[in-house]
């Protein structure tokens, strides 16, 4: 029955999401610890909006920063991993419904995936 | 305040916000944004950016616990995500266009509505009748009641879909999960059983927030030094909260939480109206 297939899919997705969040949280925590221990002087406070000097979405500069152990880049990498977890969930739905031979829901999942990818790439 | 002290306070506050969000069922986002803005005087855009990231973490982190019981419905979830993600794109776009005081006032109104709705749960109105659109879209299912499985079918699909679009817009505009509007759409409009709508909407919140994340990241709303303690704190708080949820079902305690949220709502509207953002 499709209900059981759905539930099985749900459980796999649930574990996948939790693993993704755990990895992302560990990466963010690492970057944050580095940031807190390195910065001296008053905190930025974030009272006024400046935007981020280097756009987070450009993956190359983030990875460069991670290689140089820059704390902000490590946090940004963790955040990117986190944003990818729900997107993976939708990718998994596309394949799950394909395995159940449900063209309607393959299409619905693909539409959601397209919106997510459009948002991330187009920014 | 030094970096260590500032970031430490943000972490502690975020844990409390996550706890409060889980205990009231409203999510950490609606609590952390007003606290960051009103108490720490953080810029609104940085606050909603950090909150959005914490919303994704909470939703994905709790997913494994929610699916075990077999209440969530993947098809209803992914179908309504078409509406919420499109709404989120619109909301995230509007965040840059709308003046900050107006965002503050909107936030305050959502807080007041959330506080009110968490005390006025819609009466359970289970639908088993045939609905042709819901059948075509396979928006039905069953969930465990004792040893048996109770069947249900969605109703008023177009209305639910439209309300979910609004929920997505609010999520993208304010960096929150907008659980209260989702309850309105799924419980009230579509007559889905409470447990089905709550667990399904938890799944949807992360996907909806991910749709706004692209725009938020590109515009620089997500600043690492603030997003890190907020994300970690809210995640810890909500995990503790969802575990103690069963133990604390005291109505008077709940009233206190909801009053806190209502006060934050009034304060956001007042600050917005007097141009203090």
Tab-separated table of C-alpha atoms in Angstrom:
chain	number	residue	atom	x	y	z
A	1	UNK	CA	0.000	0.000	0.000
A	2	UNK	CA	1.137	3.510	-0.717
A	3	UNK	CA	0.577	4.550	2.884
A	4	UNK	CA	3.326	2.215	4.069
A	5	UNK	CA	5.632	3.314	1.271
A	6	UNK	CA	4.949	6.936	2.291
A	7	UNK	CA	5.729	6.213	5.924
A	8	UNK	CA	8.945	4.391	5.069
A	9	UNK	CA	9.939	7.344	2.914
A	10	UNK	CA	9.102	9.687	5.778
A	11	UNK	CA	11.291	7.824	8.260
A	12	UNK	CA	14.285	7.756	5.927
A	13	UNK	CA	13.789	11.474	5.256
A	14	UNK	CA	13.502	12.211	8.971
A	15	UNK	CA	16.824	10.550	9.771
A	16	UNK	CA	18.497	12.185	6.801
A	17	UNK	CA	17.336	15.610	7.949
A	18	UNK	CA	18.543	15.055	11.483
A	19	UNK	CA	21.960	13.925	10.270
A	20	UNK	CA	22.164	16.989	8.021
A	21	UNK	CA	21.269	19.335	10.877
A	22	UNK	CA	23.773	17.664	13.199
A	23	UNK	CA	26.605	18.073	10.686
A	24	UNK	CA	25.608	21.697	9.979
A	25	UNK	CA	25.363	22.499	13.705
A	26	UNK	CA	28.825	21.037	14.412
A	27	UNK	CA	30.344	23.088	11.561
A	28	UNK	CA	28.591	26.284	12.755
A	29	UNK	CA	29.661	25.609	16.357
A	30	UNK	CA	33.296	25.140	15.271
A	31	UNK	CA	33.309	28.427	13.356
A	32	UNK	CA	31.553	30.255	16.157
A	33	UNK	CA	34.021	29.015	18.813
A	34	UNK	CA	36.897	30.209	16.639
A	35	UNK	CA	35.178	33.572	16.188
A	36	UNK	CA	34.443	34.084	19.869
A	37	UNK	CA	37.947	33.153	21.020
A	38	UNK	CA	39.685	35.265	18.375
A	39	UNK	CA	37.804	38.540	18.400
A	40	UNK	CA	38.888	41.046	21.002
A	41	UNK	CA	37.322	44.401	21.770
A	42	UNK	CA	33.654	45.371	21.695
A	43	UNK	CA	31.089	43.220	19.921
A	44	UNK	CA	29.707	44.470	16.580
A	45	UNK	CA	26.174	44.736	18.050
A	46	UNK	CA	24.541	44.494	14.611
A	47	UNK	CA	22.571	47.694	15.226
A	48	UNK	CA	22.802	48.877	11.658
A	49	UNK	CA	22.366	46.948	8.486
A	50	UNK	CA	25.400	46.858	6.184
A	51	UNK	CA	24.872	43.733	4.162
A	52	UNK	CA	27.600	41.139	4.058
A	53	UNK	CA	30.744	42.295	2.224
A	54	UNK	CA	31.259	38.957	0.467
A	55	UNK	CA	28.056	37.305	-0.762
A	56	UNK	CA	27.571	34.014	1.027
A	57	UNK	CA	26.200	32.333	-2.052
A	58	UNK	CA	29.484	32.429	-3.922
A	59	UNK	CA	30.696	29.055	-2.804
A	60	UNK	CA	34.337	29.515	-3.905
A	61	UNK	CA	35.192	32.412	-1.540
A	62	UNK	CA	33.480	30.576	1.338
A	63	UNK	CA	35.613	27.480	0.702
A	64	UNK	CA	38.738	29.645	0.371
A	65	UNK	CA	37.928	31.177	3.734
A	66	UNK	CA	37.365	27.748	5.268
A	67	UNK	CA	40.783	26.623	4.004
A	68	UNK	CA	42.307	29.665	5.720
A	69	UNK	CA	40.320	28.739	8.858
A	70	UNK	CA	38.390	32.020	8.806
A	71	UNK	CA	35.672	31.703	11.416
A	72	UNK	CA	32.973	33.568	9.452
A	73	UNK	CA	33.519	31.352	6.395
A	74	UNK	CA	33.222	28.175	8.472
A	75	UNK	CA	29.891	29.437	9.886
A	76	UNK	CA	28.723	30.304	6.353
A	77	UNK	CA	29.614	26.781	5.200
A	78	UNK	CA	27.546	25.345	8.061
A	79	UNK	CA	24.608	27.594	7.128
A	80	UNK	CA	24.823	26.490	3.490
A	81	UNK	CA	24.795	22.832	4.591
A	82	UNK	CA	21.754	23.584	6.746
A	83	UNK	CA	19.852	25.248	3.887
A	84	UNK	CA	20.604	22.220	1.707
A	85	UNK	CA	18.943	19.739	4.134
A	86	UNK	CA	15.301	20.554	3.292
A	87	UNK	CA	16.234	20.741	-0.394
A	88	UNK	CA	17.594	17.201	-0.191
A	89	UNK	CA	14.305	16.216	1.386
A	90	UNK	CA	12.445	17.394	-1.718
A	91	UNK	CA	14.958	15.649	-4.029
A	92	UNK	CA	14.306	12.470	-2.078
A	93	UNK	CA	10.532	12.958	-2.541
A	94	UNK	CA	10.955	13.154	-6.336
A	95	UNK	CA	12.735	9.777	-6.351
A	96	UNK	CA	10.428	8.262	-3.745
A	97	UNK	CA	7.293	9.088	-5.754
A	98	UNK	CA	8.999	7.905	-8.947
A	99	UNK	CA	9.623	4.541	-7.268
A	100	UNK	CA	5.903	4.434	-6.353
A	101	UNK	CA	5.039	5.239	-10.001
A	102	UNK	CA	3.090	8.324	-9.054
A	103	UNK	CA	3.596	10.787	-11.939
A	104	UNK	CA	1.339	13.438	-10.349
A	105	UNK	CA	3.475	13.671	-7.215
A	106	UNK	CA	6.760	13.374	-9.113
A	107	UNK	CA	5.604	16.531	-10.902
A	108	UNK	CA	4.482	18.274	-7.691
A	109	UNK	CA	7.833	17.508	-5.974
A	110	UNK	CA	9.735	18.639	-9.078
A	111	UNK	CA	7.853	21.964	-9.062
A	112	UNK	CA	8.798	22.568	-5.402
A	113	UNK	CA	12.410	21.597	-6.153
A	114	UNK	CA	12.510	24.025	-9.106
A	115	UNK	CA	11.248	26.874	-6.896
A	116	UNK	CA	13.899	26.097	-4.241
A	117	UNK	CA	16.758	25.836	-6.728
A	118	UNK	CA	15.603	29.003	-8.494
A	119	UNK	CA	15.600	30.861	-5.164
A	120	UNK	CA	19.059	29.645	-4.205
A	121	UNK	CA	20.731	30.184	-7.574
A	122	UNK	CA	19.018	33.405	-8.525
A	123	UNK	CA	19.232	34.809	-4.994
B	1	UNK	CA	29.830	44.665	25.792
B	2	UNK	CA	32.683	42.436	24.654
B	3	UNK	CA	32.249	39.854	21.939
B	4	UNK	CA	32.229	36.978	24.411
B	5	UNK	CA	29.562	38.571	26.620
B	6	UNK	CA	27.343	39.752	23.751
B	7	UNK	CA	27.394	36.453	21.927
B	8	UNK	CA	26.906	34.566	25.210
B	9	UNK	CA	23.788	36.575	26.023
B	10	UNK	CA	22.441	36.013	22.527
B	11	UNK	CA	22.966	32.258	22.979
B	12	UNK	CA	21.200	32.142	26.353
B	13	UNK	CA	18.300	34.245	25.045
B	14	UNK	CA	17.991	32.008	21.979
B	15	UNK	CA	17.790	28.889	24.154
B	16	UNK	CA	14.923	30.508	26.098
B	17	UNK	CA	13.212	31.580	22.848
B	18	UNK	CA	13.502	28.053	21.434
B	19	UNK	CA	12.097	26.615	24.657
B	20	UNK	CA	9.205	29.080	24.705
B	21	UNK	CA	8.547	28.493	21.011
B	22	UNK	CA	8.377	24.726	21.476
B	23	UNK	CA	6.211	24.930	24.609
B	24	UNK	CA	3.652	27.264	23.031
B	25	UNK	CA	3.837	25.444	19.708
B	26	UNK	CA	4.485	28.736	17.947
B	27	UNK	CA	8.140	28.135	17.044
B	28	UNK	CA	11.317	29.921	18.105
B	29	UNK	CA	11.237	32.535	15.353
B	30	UNK	CA	8.277	34.549	16.630
B	31	UNK	CA	10.020	34.931	19.993
B	32	UNK	CA	13.646	35.533	19.003
B	33	UNK	CA	13.042	38.314	16.444
B	34	UNK	CA	11.234	40.736	18.815
B	35	UNK	CA	13.728	39.975	21.600
B	36	UNK	CA	16.722	40.684	19.354
B	37	UNK	CA	15.128	43.861	17.995
B	38	UNK	CA	13.579	45.242	21.194
B	39	UNK	CA	16.114	44.214	23.829
B	40	UNK	CA	19.426	43.863	21.968
B	41	UNK	CA	18.609	46.629	19.441
B	42	UNK	CA	19.724	44.419	16.580
B	43	UNK	CA	18.752	45.631	13.104
B	44	UNK	CA	15.462	44.063	11.928
B	45	UNK	CA	17.003	42.498	8.819
B	46	UNK	CA	19.803	40.804	10.743
B	47	UNK	CA	17.261	39.554	13.291
B	48	UNK	CA	14.942	37.980	10.719
B	49	UNK	CA	17.958	36.563	8.840
B	50	UNK	CA	19.240	34.809	11.960
B	51	UNK	CA	15.721	33.664	12.847
B	52	UNK	CA	15.106	32.129	9.408
B	53	UNK	CA	18.231	29.999	9.779
B	54	UNK	CA	17.093	28.828	13.221
B	55	UNK	CA	13.664	27.949	11.757
B	56	UNK	CA	15.285	25.608	9.204
B	57	UNK	CA	17.404	23.992	11.926
B	58	UNK	CA	14.433	23.422	14.241
B	59	UNK	CA	12.210	21.980	11.528
B	60	UNK	CA	14.824	19.563	10.184
B	61	UNK	CA	16.064	18.676	13.669
B	62	UNK	CA	12.618	17.668	14.914
B	63	UNK	CA	11.587	15.804	11.768
B	64	UNK	CA	12.883	12.379	12.819
B	65	UNK	CA	10.942	12.524	16.089
B	66	UNK	CA	7.707	13.542	14.359
B	67	UNK	CA	7.571	10.891	11.638
B	68	UNK	CA	7.906	7.935	13.969
B	69	UNK	CA	4.250	8.045	15.020
B	70	UNK	CA	2.922	8.012	11.484
B	71	UNK	CA	0.814	11.153	11.626
B	72	UNK	CA	2.486	13.255	8.961
B	73	UNK	CA	1.250	13.103	5.392
B	74	UNK	CA	3.962	13.469	2.716
B	75	UNK	CA	1.550	14.139	-0.137
B	76	UNK	CA	-0.411	16.867	1.630
B	77	UNK	CA	2.907	18.363	2.758
B	78	UNK	CA	4.603	18.508	-0.613
B	79	UNK	CA	1.408	19.653	-2.372
B	80	UNK	CA	0.985	22.614	0.000
B	81	UNK	CA	4.700	23.382	-0.261
B	82	UNK	CA	4.050	24.560	-3.818
B	83	UNK	CA	1.972	27.348	-2.218
B	84	UNK	CA	4.278	28.076	0.736
B	85	UNK	CA	7.508	28.218	-1.301
B	86	UNK	CA	5.953	30.546	-3.902
B	87	UNK	CA	4.640	32.696	-1.051
B	88	UNK	CA	8.070	32.656	0.590
B	89	UNK	CA	9.690	33.968	-2.599
B	90	UNK	CA	7.208	36.850	-2.610
B	91	UNK	CA	7.721	37.515	1.104
B	92	UNK	CA	11.520	37.507	0.883
B	93	UNK	CA	11.281	39.890	-2.077
B	94	UNK	CA	8.943	42.205	-0.126
B	95	UNK	CA	11.313	42.334	2.868
B	96	UNK	CA	13.662	44.552	0.875
B	97	UNK	CA	10.815	46.754	-0.448
B	98	UNK	CA	8.784	47.371	2.693
B	99	UNK	CA	9.975	49.966	5.243
B	100	UNK	CA	11.300	48.519	8.509
B	101	UNK	CA	8.575	50.068	10.761
B	102	UNK	CA	5.899	48.421	8.583
B	103	UNK	CA	7.658	45.065	8.945
B	104	UNK	CA	7.697	45.637	12.721
B	105	UNK	CA	3.964	46.392	12.825
B	106	UNK	CA	3.166	43.341	10.652
B	107	UNK	CA	5.294	41.244	12.987
B	108	UNK	CA	3.417	42.585	16.006
B	109	UNK	CA	0.059	41.730	14.443
B	110	UNK	CA	1.239	38.190	13.663
B	111	UNK	CA	2.392	37.835	17.293
B	112	UNK	CA	-0.993	38.955	18.618
B	113	UNK	CA	-2.823	36.644	16.240
B	114	UNK	CA	-0.505	33.753	17.215
B	115	UNK	CA	-1.113	34.376	20.918
B	116	UNK	CA	-4.868	34.487	20.365
B	117	UNK	CA	-4.988	31.414	18.131
B	118	UNK	CA	-2.968	29.244	20.496
B	119	UNK	CA	-5.851	29.608	22.954
B	120	UNK	CA	-8.569	29.155	20.392
B	121	UNK	CA	-7.752	25.836	18.833
B	122	UNK	CA	-10.366	25.056	16.200
B	123	UNK	CA	-12.722	22.256	17.220
B	124	UNK	CA	-11.750	18.919	15.720
B	125	UNK	CA	-13.999	18.505	12.719
B	126	UNK	CA	-12.972	15.272	11.088
B	127	UNK	CA	-13.876	14.894	7.456
B	128	UNK	CA	-14.419	11.509	5.871
B	129	UNK	CA	-16.790	12.701	3.154
B	130	UNK	CA	-15.854	12.494	-0.470
B	131	UNK	CA	-14.216	15.569	-1.944
B	132	UNK	CA	-13.541	15.252	-5.664
B	133	UNK	CA	-10.579	17.639	-5.849
B	134	UNK	CA	-8.964	16.080	-2.772
B	135	UNK	CA	-9.437	12.620	-4.311
B	136	UNK	CA	-7.880	13.665	-7.601
B	137	UNK	CA	-4.896	15.115	-5.732
B	138	UNK	CA	-4.741	12.138	-3.315
B	139	UNK	CA	-5.021	14.444	-0.314
B	140	UNK	CA	-6.244	11.814	2.119
B	141	UNK	CA	-4.765	9.327	4.523
B	142	UNK	CA	-5.215	7.645	7.858
B	143	UNK	CA	-3.559	7.805	11.246
B	144	UNK	CA	-3.371	5.534	14.283
B	145	UNK	CA	-6.122	5.741	16.922
B	146	UNK	CA	-5.565	2.931	19.403
B	147	UNK	CA	-5.237	-0.220	17.320
B	148	UNK	CA	-7.291	1.038	14.434
B	149	UNK	CA	-6.541	3.540	11.714
B	150	UNK	CA	-8.774	6.571	11.351
B	151	UNK	CA	-9.275	7.769	7.788
B	152	UNK	CA	-9.544	11.399	6.752
B	153	UNK	CA	-9.869	13.459	3.585
B	154	UNK	CA	-8.974	17.098	3.000
B	155	UNK	CA	-11.718	19.628	2.265
B	156	UNK	CA	-11.757	23.110	0.712
B	157	UNK	CA	-8.444	22.512	-1.053
B	158	UNK	CA	-8.297	25.862	-2.964
B	159	UNK	CA	-8.921	27.850	0.251
B	160	UNK	CA	-6.264	25.867	2.123
B	161	UNK	CA	-3.825	26.348	-0.749
B	162	UNK	CA	-4.463	30.100	-0.776
B	163	UNK	CA	-3.994	30.409	2.987
B	164	UNK	CA	-0.766	28.432	2.730
B	165	UNK	CA	0.465	30.926	0.151
B	166	UNK	CA	-0.136	33.674	2.752
B	167	UNK	CA	1.640	31.608	5.404
B	168	UNK	CA	4.624	31.312	3.066
B	169	UNK	CA	4.585	35.063	2.368
B	170	UNK	CA	4.636	35.860	6.094
B	171	UNK	CA	7.425	33.330	6.598
B	172	UNK	CA	9.536	34.961	3.883
B	173	UNK	CA	8.726	38.482	5.039
B	174	UNK	CA	9.337	37.961	8.752
B	175	UNK	CA	11.820	35.069	8.867
B	176	UNK	CA	9.471	32.897	10.931
B	177	UNK	CA	7.782	29.522	10.510
B	178	UNK	CA	4.280	31.116	10.704
B	179	UNK	CA	2.811	28.051	12.377
B	180	UNK	CA	-0.358	29.890	13.417
B	181	UNK	CA	-1.418	30.581	9.821
B	182	UNK	CA	-0.609	26.998	8.840
B	183	UNK	CA	-2.928	25.755	11.579
B	184	UNK	CA	-5.634	28.055	10.217
B	185	UNK	CA	-5.174	26.634	6.720
B	186	UNK	CA	-4.832	22.967	7.554
B	187	UNK	CA	-7.069	22.549	10.626
B	188	UNK	CA	-9.764	25.056	9.938
B	189	UNK	CA	-9.971	25.338	6.151
B	190	UNK	CA	-8.992	21.819	5.127
B	191	UNK	CA	-10.390	20.039	8.225
B	192	UNK	CA	-7.289	17.919	8.711
B	193	UNK	CA	-6.909	16.189	12.095
B	194	UNK	CA	-4.845	18.257	14.537
B	195	UNK	CA	-1.971	15.784	14.861
B	196	UNK	CA	-1.747	15.345	11.102
B	197	UNK	CA	-1.597	19.085	10.472
B	198	UNK	CA	0.924	19.783	13.241
B	199	UNK	CA	3.392	17.097	12.208
B	200	UNK	CA	2.987	17.760	8.492
B	201	UNK	CA	3.449	21.498	8.976
B	202	UNK	CA	6.669	20.886	10.928
B	203	UNK	CA	8.093	19.250	7.820
B	204	UNK	CA	6.886	22.056	5.604
B	205	UNK	CA	8.387	24.853	7.692
B	206	UNK	CA	11.970	23.913	6.771
B	207	UNK	CA	11.247	23.700	3.044
B	208	UNK	CA	9.349	27.009	3.130
B	209	UNK	CA	12.197	28.735	4.952
B	210	UNK	CA	14.746	27.270	2.516
B	211	UNK	CA	12.869	29.038	-0.295
B	212	UNK	CA	13.484	32.445	1.332
B	213	UNK	CA	17.043	31.558	2.352
B	214	UNK	CA	18.493	32.162	-1.120
B	215	UNK	CA	17.311	35.782	-1.166
B	216	UNK	CA	18.245	36.342	2.489
B	217	UNK	CA	21.791	35.027	1.935
B	218	UNK	CA	22.313	37.004	-1.248
B	219	UNK	CA	21.187	40.247	0.401
B	220	UNK	CA	23.381	39.764	3.451
B	221	UNK	CA	20.571	39.359	6.042
B	222	UNK	CA	22.360	36.322	7.464
B	223	UNK	CA	25.404	37.591	9.332
B	224	UNK	CA	27.594	34.726	10.665
B	225	UNK	CA	28.407	36.214	14.091
B	226	UNK	CA	24.732	36.599	14.961
B	227	UNK	CA	23.215	33.682	13.035
B	228	UNK	CA	25.532	31.137	14.731
B	229	UNK	CA	24.484	31.662	18.391
B	230	UNK	CA	20.811	32.171	17.399
B	231	UNK	CA	20.694	28.972	15.348
B	232	UNK	CA	22.490	26.875	17.982
B	233	UNK	CA	20.529	28.387	20.879
B	234	UNK	CA	17.059	28.031	19.341
B	235	UNK	CA	17.885	24.480	18.244
B	236	UNK	CA	18.970	23.488	21.780
B	237	UNK	CA	15.968	25.231	23.361
B	238	UNK	CA	13.413	23.658	21.065
B	239	UNK	CA	14.894	20.179	21.475
B	240	UNK	CA	14.633	20.537	25.272
B	241	UNK	CA	11.159	22.027	24.865
B	242	UNK	CA	9.775	19.252	22.691
B	243	UNK	CA	11.024	16.690	25.209
B	244	UNK	CA	9.447	18.387	28.214
B	245	UNK	CA	6.288	19.253	26.268
B	246	UNK	CA	4.396	16.288	27.633
B	247	UNK	CA	5.245	17.104	31.235
B	248	UNK	CA	4.315	20.782	31.126
B	249	UNK	CA	0.727	20.851	30.030
B	250	UNK	CA	-0.319	23.260	32.695
B	251	UNK	CA	-2.876	25.751	31.478
B	252	UNK	CA	-1.758	28.616	33.711
B	253	UNK	CA	1.882	28.226	32.674
B	254	UNK	CA	0.745	28.262	29.074
B	255	UNK	CA	-1.158	31.464	29.781
B	256	UNK	CA	2.047	33.086	31.025
B	257	UNK	CA	3.921	32.119	27.850
B	258	UNK	CA	1.157	33.383	25.628
B	259	UNK	CA	0.986	36.659	27.585
B	260	UNK	CA	4.732	37.141	27.008
B	261	UNK	CA	4.151	36.731	23.287
B	262	UNK	CA	1.214	39.157	23.340
B	263	UNK	CA	3.309	41.776	25.181
B	264	UNK	CA	6.084	41.381	22.611
B	265	UNK	CA	3.446	41.878	19.903
B	266	UNK	CA	2.147	45.118	21.424
B	267	UNK	CA	5.703	46.373	21.900
B	268	UNK	CA	6.577	45.617	18.247
B	269	UNK	CA	3.504	47.520	17.013
B	270	UNK	CA	4.252	50.447	19.350
B	271	UNK	CA	7.915	50.595	18.325
B	272	UNK	CA	6.954	50.383	14.665
B	273	UNK	CA	4.278	53.066	14.941
B	274	UNK	CA	6.559	55.480	16.808
B	275	UNK	CA	9.374	54.859	14.329
B	276	UNK	CA	11.859	53.437	16.788
B	277	UNK	CA	13.275	50.823	14.421
